[in-house]
Amino acid sequence: MFNYATAQYYGEEGQESIDPVVFFKICLVGYLNNINSDRKLIEYCSNCLDVRLFIRYDIDEALPWHSTISRTRQLYGEEVFLTLFKAVLRICVSKGMIRGKRQAVDSVFIKANASMDSLVEKEVLEDASAFVNELEENSEFKTTSTRKKLVEQHHAWKQEAYKGMPNANQKGDRVDEYGNLIRPKYVSNHTHYSLTDSDARVSVKPGKARQLNYFGQIAVDDAHHLITGACSDFADKRDSQCLEKKVELTEGNLQENGIELEELLADGGYSSGEALKYLNQKKHQCLHSKLWAIQT
């Protein structure tokens, strides 16, 4: 299966490259152990006998360089990963592990490989005609002076509103459970962007440090808790804004295996007028903890 999906990327001449099976096994090890650095991933795999057994490398055999993992991931791209995901999904369906009737959906922040220190302030444009140009260009790297002023006013209000709260006077030496600095400075996606990763967005959860993240969206079948759909989006979006994309993707994956999606389970973050309108048009039944529902 792996060799078939990646055959177009390999020739018969030149130095032998990494075995596709080994590459995907190493990626799986990184995912299961939450290792998002290829250098650290190879170091971890080299030092673990169980991982060496899993990827079939002897104890004295050198593993691929971390740069090989990075280049191979870029070479394959999204298409190969999606092809393999669908192939695994077909196997699960054939084994009766997916019922398909009810799908539970949720989201998670995925830490971007970019530092908050990489944030720079967007270029401030003059208003009026400059604002029109910004809309036409849909620029991610510029902002109008009016928008910047509104964001600064909002941050000033937050600073004043939280002044009397516990720990409000601490000056930035607090860290979260992962050792990330909880910064007192307010930064916004409207006024700042990352130089190293333009897809990363500033986002935060209560009690956590403000970080640059991606937005992972997952659909899981309720029979054996297998993933039936996965996609990513910008972390400054709301769950309800990502619902349509996720439902269409999951529904397509199930229909390829002769299964129809009947019900969705979701939390209150997916509840909005637009989301409910979309689901009503799709004639899906939706249930979640706050009991908003649409009957088929």
mmCIF file of C-alpha atoms in Angstrom:
data_model
loop_
_atom_site.group_PDB
_atom_site.id
_atom_site.type_symbol
_atom_site.label_atom_id
_atom_site.label_comp_id
_atom_site.label_asym_id
_atom_site.label_seq_id
_atom_site.Cartn_x
_atom_site.Cartn_y
_atom_site.Cartn_z
ATOM 1 C CA MET A 1 0.000 0.000 0.000
ATOM 2 C CA PHE A 2 2.765 2.450 0.964
ATOM 3 C CA ASN A 3 4.935 1.591 -2.037
ATOM 4 C CA TYR A 4 2.000 1.958 -4.434
ATOM 5 C CA ALA A 5 1.087 5.406 -3.114
ATOM 6 C CA THR A 6 4.674 6.693 -3.315
ATOM 7 C CA ALA A 7 5.972 4.884 -6.424
ATOM 8 C CA GLN A 8 5.910 8.031 -8.588
ATOM 9 C CA TYR A 9 8.466 9.728 -6.320
ATOM 10 C CA TYR A 10 11.183 7.090 -6.740
ATOM 11 C CA GLY A 11 13.418 6.081 -9.639
ATOM 12 C CA GLU A 12 15.746 3.176 -10.363
ATOM 13 C CA GLU A 13 18.999 5.141 -10.328
ATOM 14 C CA GLY A 14 20.908 7.119 -7.738
ATOM 15 C CA GLN A 15 21.337 6.631 -4.014
ATOM 16 C CA GLU A 16 18.670 4.583 -2.275
ATOM 17 C CA SER A 17 16.266 6.753 -0.302
ATOM 18 C CA ILE A 18 14.289 6.102 2.865
ATOM 19 C CA ASP A 19 11.803 3.228 2.774
ATOM 20 C CA PRO A 20 8.268 4.726 2.633
ATOM 21 C CA VAL A 21 7.113 2.270 5.310
ATOM 22 C CA VAL A 22 9.904 3.418 7.628
ATOM 23 C CA PHE A 23 9.050 7.065 6.967
ATOM 24 C CA PHE A 24 5.382 6.676 7.874
ATOM 25 C CA LYS A 25 6.197 4.582 10.934
ATOM 26 C CA ILE A 26 8.565 7.304 12.163
ATOM 27 C CA CYS A 27 5.842 9.913 11.562
ATOM 28 C CA LEU A 28 3.429 7.771 13.600
ATOM 29 C CA VAL A 29 5.946 7.574 16.460
ATOM 30 C CA GLY A 30 6.241 11.361 16.400
ATOM 31 C CA TYR A 31 2.470 11.786 16.510
ATOM 32 C CA LEU A 32 1.919 9.324 19.357
ATOM 33 C CA ASN A 33 4.679 10.919 21.436
ATOM 34 C CA ASN A 34 3.796 14.526 20.553
ATOM 35 C CA ILE A 35 7.221 15.237 19.036
ATOM 36 C CA ASN A 36 6.987 18.078 16.509
ATOM 37 C CA SER A 37 10.714 18.430 15.778
ATOM 38 C CA ASP A 38 12.253 16.051 13.228
ATOM 39 C CA ARG A 39 15.652 16.375 14.894
ATOM 40 C CA LYS A 40 14.211 15.355 18.278
ATOM 41 C CA LEU A 41 12.123 12.645 16.618
ATOM 42 C CA ILE A 42 15.147 10.898 15.090
ATOM 43 C CA GLU A 43 17.016 11.213 18.383
ATOM 44 C CA TYR A 44 14.062 9.626 20.193
ATOM 45 C CA CYS A 45 13.766 6.779 17.679
ATOM 46 C CA SER A 46 17.509 6.095 17.842
ATOM 47 C CA ASN A 47 17.469 5.720 21.627
ATOM 48 C CA CYS A 48 14.346 3.538 21.934
ATOM 49 C CA LEU A 49 14.755 -0.193 21.387
ATOM 50 C CA ASP A 50 11.008 -0.701 20.971
ATOM 51 C CA VAL A 51 10.892 1.910 18.202
ATOM 52 C CA ARG A 52 13.885 0.312 16.486
ATOM 53 C CA LEU A 53 12.050 -3.005 16.562
ATOM 54 C CA PHE A 54 8.933 -1.302 15.181
ATOM 55 C CA ILE A 55 10.772 0.237 12.211
ATOM 56 C CA ARG A 56 13.041 -2.845 11.849
ATOM 57 C CA TYR A 57 16.374 -1.117 12.389
ATOM 58 C CA ASP A 58 19.096 -3.051 14.210
ATOM 59 C CA ILE A 59 20.619 -1.664 17.399
ATOM 60 C CA ASP A 60 23.808 -0.546 15.638
ATOM 61 C CA GLU A 61 22.116 0.616 12.427
ATOM 62 C CA ALA A 62 22.048 4.356 11.731
ATOM 63 C CA LEU A 63 18.606 5.894 11.252
ATOM 64 C CA PRO A 64 17.833 8.364 8.439
ATOM 65 C CA TRP A 65 18.921 11.962 8.976
ATOM 66 C CA HIS A 66 16.304 14.342 10.351
ATOM 67 C CA SER A 67 16.619 16.380 7.144
ATOM 68 C CA THR A 68 15.590 13.285 5.165
ATOM 69 C CA ILE A 69 12.356 13.100 7.153
ATOM 70 C CA SER A 70 11.654 16.795 6.516
ATOM 71 C CA ARG A 71 12.368 16.601 2.780
ATOM 72 C CA THR A 72 10.349 13.397 2.346
ATOM 73 C CA ARG A 73 7.347 14.945 4.087
ATOM 74 C CA GLN A 74 7.517 17.934 1.746
ATOM 75 C CA LEU A 75 7.991 15.628 -1.252
ATOM 76 C CA TYR A 76 4.907 13.534 -0.560
ATOM 77 C CA GLY A 77 2.613 16.424 0.283
ATOM 78 C CA GLU A 78 -0.995 16.224 1.398
ATOM 79 C CA GLU A 79 -2.149 13.989 -1.458
ATOM 80 C CA VAL A 80 -0.124 10.940 -0.391
ATOM 81 C CA PHE A 81 -1.140 11.238 3.257
ATOM 82 C CA LEU A 82 -4.800 11.558 2.259
ATOM 83 C CA THR A 83 -4.552 8.536 -0.063
ATOM 84 C CA LEU A 84 -3.140 6.395 2.725
ATOM 85 C CA PHE A 85 -5.728 7.661 5.207
ATOM 86 C CA LYS A 86 -8.537 6.623 2.865
ATOM 87 C CA ALA A 87 -6.893 3.231 2.284
ATOM 88 C CA VAL A 88 -6.742 2.583 6.042
ATOM 89 C CA LEU A 89 -10.344 3.757 6.373
ATOM 90 C CA ARG A 90 -11.437 1.224 3.727
ATOM 91 C CA ILE A 91 -9.722 -1.557 5.668
ATOM 92 C CA CYS A 92 -11.493 -0.518 8.871
ATOM 93 C CA VAL A 93 -14.860 -0.486 7.073
ATOM 94 C CA SER A 94 -14.225 -3.952 5.610
ATOM 95 C CA LYS A 95 -13.524 -5.261 9.125
ATOM 96 C CA GLY A 96 -16.798 -3.847 10.454
ATOM 97 C CA MET A 97 -15.092 -1.295 12.693
ATOM 98 C CA ILE A 98 -17.030 1.711 11.370
ATOM 99 C CA ARG A 99 -20.797 1.999 11.623
ATOM 100 C CA GLY A 100 -21.037 5.453 10.067
ATOM 101 C CA LYS A 101 -24.426 6.396 11.460
ATOM 102 C CA ARG A 102 -23.203 8.838 14.122
ATOM 103 C CA GLN A 103 -20.062 10.984 13.974
ATOM 104 C CA ALA A 104 -18.656 13.013 16.871
ATOM 105 C CA VAL A 105 -16.761 16.164 15.896
ATOM 106 C CA ASP A 106 -14.381 18.344 17.876
ATOM 107 C CA SER A 107 -11.366 20.606 17.460
ATOM 108 C CA VAL A 108 -7.927 21.057 18.979
ATOM 109 C CA PHE A 109 -5.166 23.636 18.773
ATOM 110 C CA ILE A 110 -2.024 22.235 17.161
ATOM 111 C CA LYS A 111 1.125 24.111 18.141
ATOM 112 C CA ALA A 112 2.812 25.657 15.135
ATOM 113 C CA ASN A 113 6.543 25.283 14.645
ATOM 114 C CA ALA A 114 6.957 29.031 15.157
ATOM 115 C CA SER A 115 7.808 31.203 18.138
ATOM 116 C CA MET A 116 5.841 34.149 19.466
ATOM 117 C CA ASP A 117 9.138 36.011 19.142
ATOM 118 C CA SER A 118 8.743 35.726 15.367
ATOM 119 C CA LEU A 119 5.699 38.022 15.451
ATOM 120 C CA VAL A 120 6.095 41.386 13.781
ATOM 121 C CA GLU A 121 3.604 44.206 13.586
ATOM 122 C CA LYS A 122 1.721 44.588 10.342
ATOM 123 C CA GLU A 123 2.412 47.660 8.288
ATOM 124 C CA VAL A 124 -0.090 50.385 9.201
ATOM 125 C CA LEU A 125 -1.887 51.834 6.190
ATOM 126 C CA GLU A 126 -3.663 55.136 5.959
ATOM 127 C CA ASP A 127 -7.443 54.798 5.859
ATOM 128 C CA ALA A 128 -9.937 55.477 3.044
ATOM 129 C CA SER A 129 -8.362 54.437 -0.266
ATOM 130 C CA ALA A 130 -5.725 52.327 1.509
ATOM 131 C CA PHE A 131 -8.487 50.361 3.236
ATOM 132 C CA VAL A 132 -10.107 49.637 -0.122
ATOM 133 C CA ASN A 133 -6.779 48.412 -1.438
ATOM 134 C CA GLU A 134 -6.389 46.177 1.596
ATOM 135 C CA LEU A 135 -9.781 44.602 0.976
ATOM 136 C CA GLU A 136 -8.965 44.023 -2.670
ATOM 137 C CA GLU A 137 -5.591 42.492 -1.878
ATOM 138 C CA ASN A 138 -6.896 40.595 1.178
ATOM 139 C CA SER A 139 -3.461 41.176 2.645
ATOM 140 C CA GLU A 140 -2.359 39.215 5.705
ATOM 141 C CA PHE A 141 0.585 41.522 6.287
ATOM 142 C CA LYS A 142 -1.073 44.962 6.417
ATOM 143 C CA THR A 143 -3.710 46.629 8.569
ATOM 144 C CA THR A 144 -5.394 50.015 8.574
ATOM 145 C CA SER A 145 -4.704 52.611 11.235
ATOM 146 C CA THR A 146 -8.383 52.512 12.261
ATOM 147 C CA ARG A 147 -8.335 48.768 12.851
ATOM 148 C CA LYS A 148 -5.053 49.038 14.743
ATOM 149 C CA LYS A 149 -6.525 51.773 16.953
ATOM 150 C CA LEU A 150 -9.625 49.686 17.706
ATOM 151 C CA VAL A 151 -7.510 46.685 18.661
ATOM 152 C CA GLU A 152 -5.330 48.818 20.935
ATOM 153 C CA GLN A 153 -8.445 50.276 22.595
ATOM 154 C CA HIS A 154 -9.771 46.769 23.204
ATOM 155 C CA HIS A 155 -6.468 45.672 24.741
ATOM 156 C CA ALA A 156 -6.413 48.772 26.961
ATOM 157 C CA TRP A 157 -9.940 47.959 28.125
ATOM 158 C CA LYS A 158 -8.944 44.389 28.969
ATOM 159 C CA GLN A 159 -5.930 45.594 30.912
ATOM 160 C CA GLU A 160 -8.107 47.980 32.942
ATOM 161 C CA ALA A 161 -10.917 45.450 33.427
ATOM 162 C CA TYR A 162 -8.573 42.749 34.722
ATOM 163 C CA LYS A 163 -6.531 45.113 36.911
ATOM 164 C CA GLY A 164 -8.151 44.027 40.175
ATOM 165 C CA MET A 165 -8.071 40.309 39.444
ATOM 166 C CA PRO A 166 -5.609 37.898 41.148
ATOM 167 C CA ASN A 167 -2.094 37.881 39.595
ATOM 168 C CA ALA A 168 -2.977 40.908 37.476
ATOM 169 C CA ASN A 169 0.141 42.772 38.596
ATOM 170 C CA GLN A 170 2.629 40.092 37.603
ATOM 171 C CA LYS A 171 4.916 41.330 34.851
ATOM 172 C CA GLY A 172 5.344 38.374 32.578
ATOM 173 C CA ASP A 173 7.353 35.863 34.611
ATOM 174 C CA ARG A 174 4.465 33.375 34.710
ATOM 175 C CA VAL A 175 4.653 30.175 32.694
ATOM 176 C CA ASP A 176 2.061 27.538 31.898
ATOM 177 C CA GLU A 177 2.348 23.814 32.622
ATOM 178 C CA TYR A 178 4.527 23.325 29.529
ATOM 179 C CA GLY A 179 6.977 26.079 30.448
ATOM 180 C CA ASN A 180 5.663 28.569 27.888
ATOM 181 C CA LEU A 181 5.779 32.207 28.938
ATOM 182 C CA ILE A 182 2.371 33.759 29.665
ATOM 183 C CA ARG A 183 2.947 37.234 28.265
ATOM 184 C CA PRO A 184 1.248 40.360 29.579
ATOM 185 C CA LYS A 185 1.552 41.999 26.155
ATOM 186 C CA TYR A 186 -1.615 41.782 24.067
ATOM 187 C CA VAL A 187 -1.017 40.735 20.496
ATOM 188 C CA SER A 188 -3.692 40.226 17.880
ATOM 189 C CA ASN A 189 -3.959 38.549 14.506
ATOM 190 C CA HIS A 190 -5.305 41.894 13.283
ATOM 191 C CA THR A 191 -2.056 43.684 14.103
ATOM 192 C CA HIS A 192 0.682 41.019 14.064
ATOM 193 C CA TYR A 193 1.822 38.090 11.917
ATOM 194 C CA SER A 194 4.586 35.498 12.039
ATOM 195 C CA LEU A 195 7.586 35.966 9.776
ATOM 196 C CA THR A 196 8.426 32.266 9.855
ATOM 197 C CA ASP A 197 4.947 30.745 9.363
ATOM 198 C CA SER A 198 2.235 32.768 7.667
ATOM 199 C CA ASP A 199 -0.361 30.018 8.328
ATOM 200 C CA ALA A 200 0.078 30.159 12.118
ATOM 201 C CA ARG A 201 -2.368 32.259 14.120
ATOM 202 C CA VAL A 202 -2.258 33.638 17.667
ATOM 203 C CA SER A 203 -4.726 31.774 19.893
ATOM 204 C CA VAL A 204 -5.139 30.965 23.563
ATOM 205 C CA LYS A 205 -7.110 28.768 25.943
ATOM 206 C CA PRO A 206 -7.939 29.740 29.548
ATOM 207 C CA GLY A 207 -4.941 29.199 31.817
ATOM 208 C CA LYS A 208 -2.620 28.555 28.877
ATOM 209 C CA ALA A 209 0.037 30.697 27.278
ATOM 210 C CA ARG A 210 -0.835 32.598 24.127
ATOM 211 C CA GLN A 211 0.752 30.657 21.257
ATOM 212 C CA LEU A 212 0.934 30.359 17.508
ATOM 213 C CA ASN A 213 -1.289 27.451 16.536
ATOM 214 C CA TYR A 214 -3.133 25.689 13.757
ATOM 215 C CA PHE A 215 -6.724 24.526 14.172
ATOM 216 C CA GLY A 216 -7.214 20.760 13.906
ATOM 217 C CA GLN A 217 -10.738 19.498 13.148
ATOM 218 C CA ILE A 218 -11.541 15.818 13.724
ATOM 219 C CA ALA A 219 -14.565 13.579 13.103
ATOM 220 C CA VAL A 220 -14.756 10.223 14.920
ATOM 221 C CA ASP A 221 -17.131 7.303 14.390
ATOM 222 C CA ASP A 222 -18.961 6.411 17.610
ATOM 223 C CA ALA A 223 -18.774 2.637 17.135
ATOM 224 C CA HIS A 224 -15.052 2.078 17.778
ATOM 225 C CA HIS A 225 -13.831 5.693 17.981
ATOM 226 C CA LEU A 226 -11.968 5.640 14.665
ATOM 227 C CA ILE A 227 -11.182 8.879 12.850
ATOM 228 C CA THR A 228 -13.284 9.268 9.699
ATOM 229 C CA GLY A 229 -12.339 12.817 8.749
ATOM 230 C CA ALA A 230 -9.556 15.243 9.611
ATOM 231 C CA CYS A 231 -8.616 18.671 8.343
ATOM 232 C CA SER A 232 -6.868 21.818 9.521
ATOM 233 C CA ASP A 233 -7.738 25.501 9.429
ATOM 234 C CA PHE A 234 -6.556 28.838 10.774
ATOM 235 C CA ALA A 235 -6.575 29.026 14.577
ATOM 236 C CA ASP A 236 -8.345 32.388 14.646
ATOM 237 C CA LYS A 237 -11.540 30.788 13.339
ATOM 238 C CA ARG A 238 -14.487 29.565 15.395
ATOM 239 C CA ASP A 239 -15.618 25.940 15.391
ATOM 240 C CA SER A 240 -18.877 26.902 13.704
ATOM 241 C CA GLN A 241 -16.943 28.440 10.795
ATOM 242 C CA CYS A 242 -15.161 25.131 10.175
ATOM 243 C CA LEU A 243 -18.199 22.852 10.420
ATOM 244 C CA GLU A 244 -19.206 22.834 6.759
ATOM 245 C CA LYS A 245 -15.716 21.944 5.550
ATOM 246 C CA LYS A 246 -15.425 19.117 8.077
ATOM 247 C CA VAL A 247 -18.871 17.665 7.358
ATOM 248 C CA GLU A 248 -18.313 17.680 3.590
ATOM 249 C CA LEU A 249 -14.941 15.954 4.019
ATOM 250 C CA THR A 250 -16.238 13.302 6.414
ATOM 251 C CA GLU A 251 -19.367 12.665 4.376
ATOM 252 C CA GLY A 252 -17.259 12.175 1.255
ATOM 253 C CA ASN A 253 -14.971 9.680 3.011
ATOM 254 C CA LEU A 254 -17.951 7.664 4.229
ATOM 255 C CA GLN A 255 -19.788 7.741 0.902
ATOM 256 C CA GLU A 256 -16.718 6.326 -0.843
ATOM 257 C CA ASN A 257 -17.287 3.259 1.324
ATOM 258 C CA GLY A 258 -21.049 3.086 0.784
ATOM 259 C CA ILE A 259 -21.962 4.638 4.150
ATOM 260 C CA GLU A 260 -24.338 7.546 4.692
ATOM 261 C CA LEU A 261 -23.828 10.041 7.510
ATOM 262 C CA GLU A 262 -27.012 10.381 9.587
ATOM 263 C CA GLU A 263 -26.145 12.152 12.846
ATOM 264 C CA LEU A 264 -23.541 14.569 14.187
ATOM 265 C CA LEU A 265 -22.483 15.063 17.793
ATOM 266 C CA ALA A 266 -20.848 18.405 18.594
ATOM 267 C CA ASP A 267 -20.385 20.824 21.486
ATOM 268 C CA GLY A 268 -21.733 24.366 21.759
ATOM 269 C CA GLY A 269 -18.809 25.860 19.875
ATOM 270 C CA TYR A 270 -20.318 24.600 16.621
ATOM 271 C CA SER A 271 -23.651 26.298 17.263
ATOM 272 C CA SER A 272 -24.313 29.351 15.106
ATOM 273 C CA GLY A 273 -27.040 30.535 12.795
ATOM 274 C CA GLU A 274 -25.011 29.737 9.699
ATOM 275 C CA ALA A 275 -24.027 26.287 10.982
ATOM 276 C CA LEU A 276 -27.615 25.391 11.872
ATOM 277 C CA LYS A 277 -28.823 26.643 8.503
ATOM 278 C CA TYR A 278 -26.224 24.522 6.717
ATOM 279 C CA LEU A 279 -27.095 21.404 8.711
ATOM 280 C CA ASN A 280 -30.794 21.962 8.130
ATOM 281 C CA GLN A 281 -30.113 22.070 4.417
ATOM 282 C CA LYS A 282 -28.076 18.884 4.703
ATOM 283 C CA LYS A 283 -30.926 17.361 6.737
ATOM 284 C CA HIS A 284 -28.630 16.024 9.416
ATOM 285 C CA GLN A 285 -29.700 15.381 12.963
ATOM 286 C CA CYS A 286 -27.378 17.195 15.382
ATOM 287 C CA LEU A 287 -27.038 16.586 19.102
ATOM 288 C CA HIS A 288 -24.575 17.866 21.690
ATOM 289 C CA SER A 289 -24.247 18.738 25.337
ATOM 290 C CA LYS A 290 -26.330 21.917 25.030
ATOM 291 C CA LEU A 291 -29.050 20.039 23.163
ATOM 292 C CA TRP A 292 -29.303 22.100 20.011
ATOM 293 C CA ALA A 293 -30.769 19.809 17.376
ATOM 294 C CA ILE A 294 -32.149 19.573 13.872
ATOM 295 C CA GLN A 295 -34.361 16.632 13.027
ATOM 296 C CA THR A 296 -34.022 14.894 9.682
#
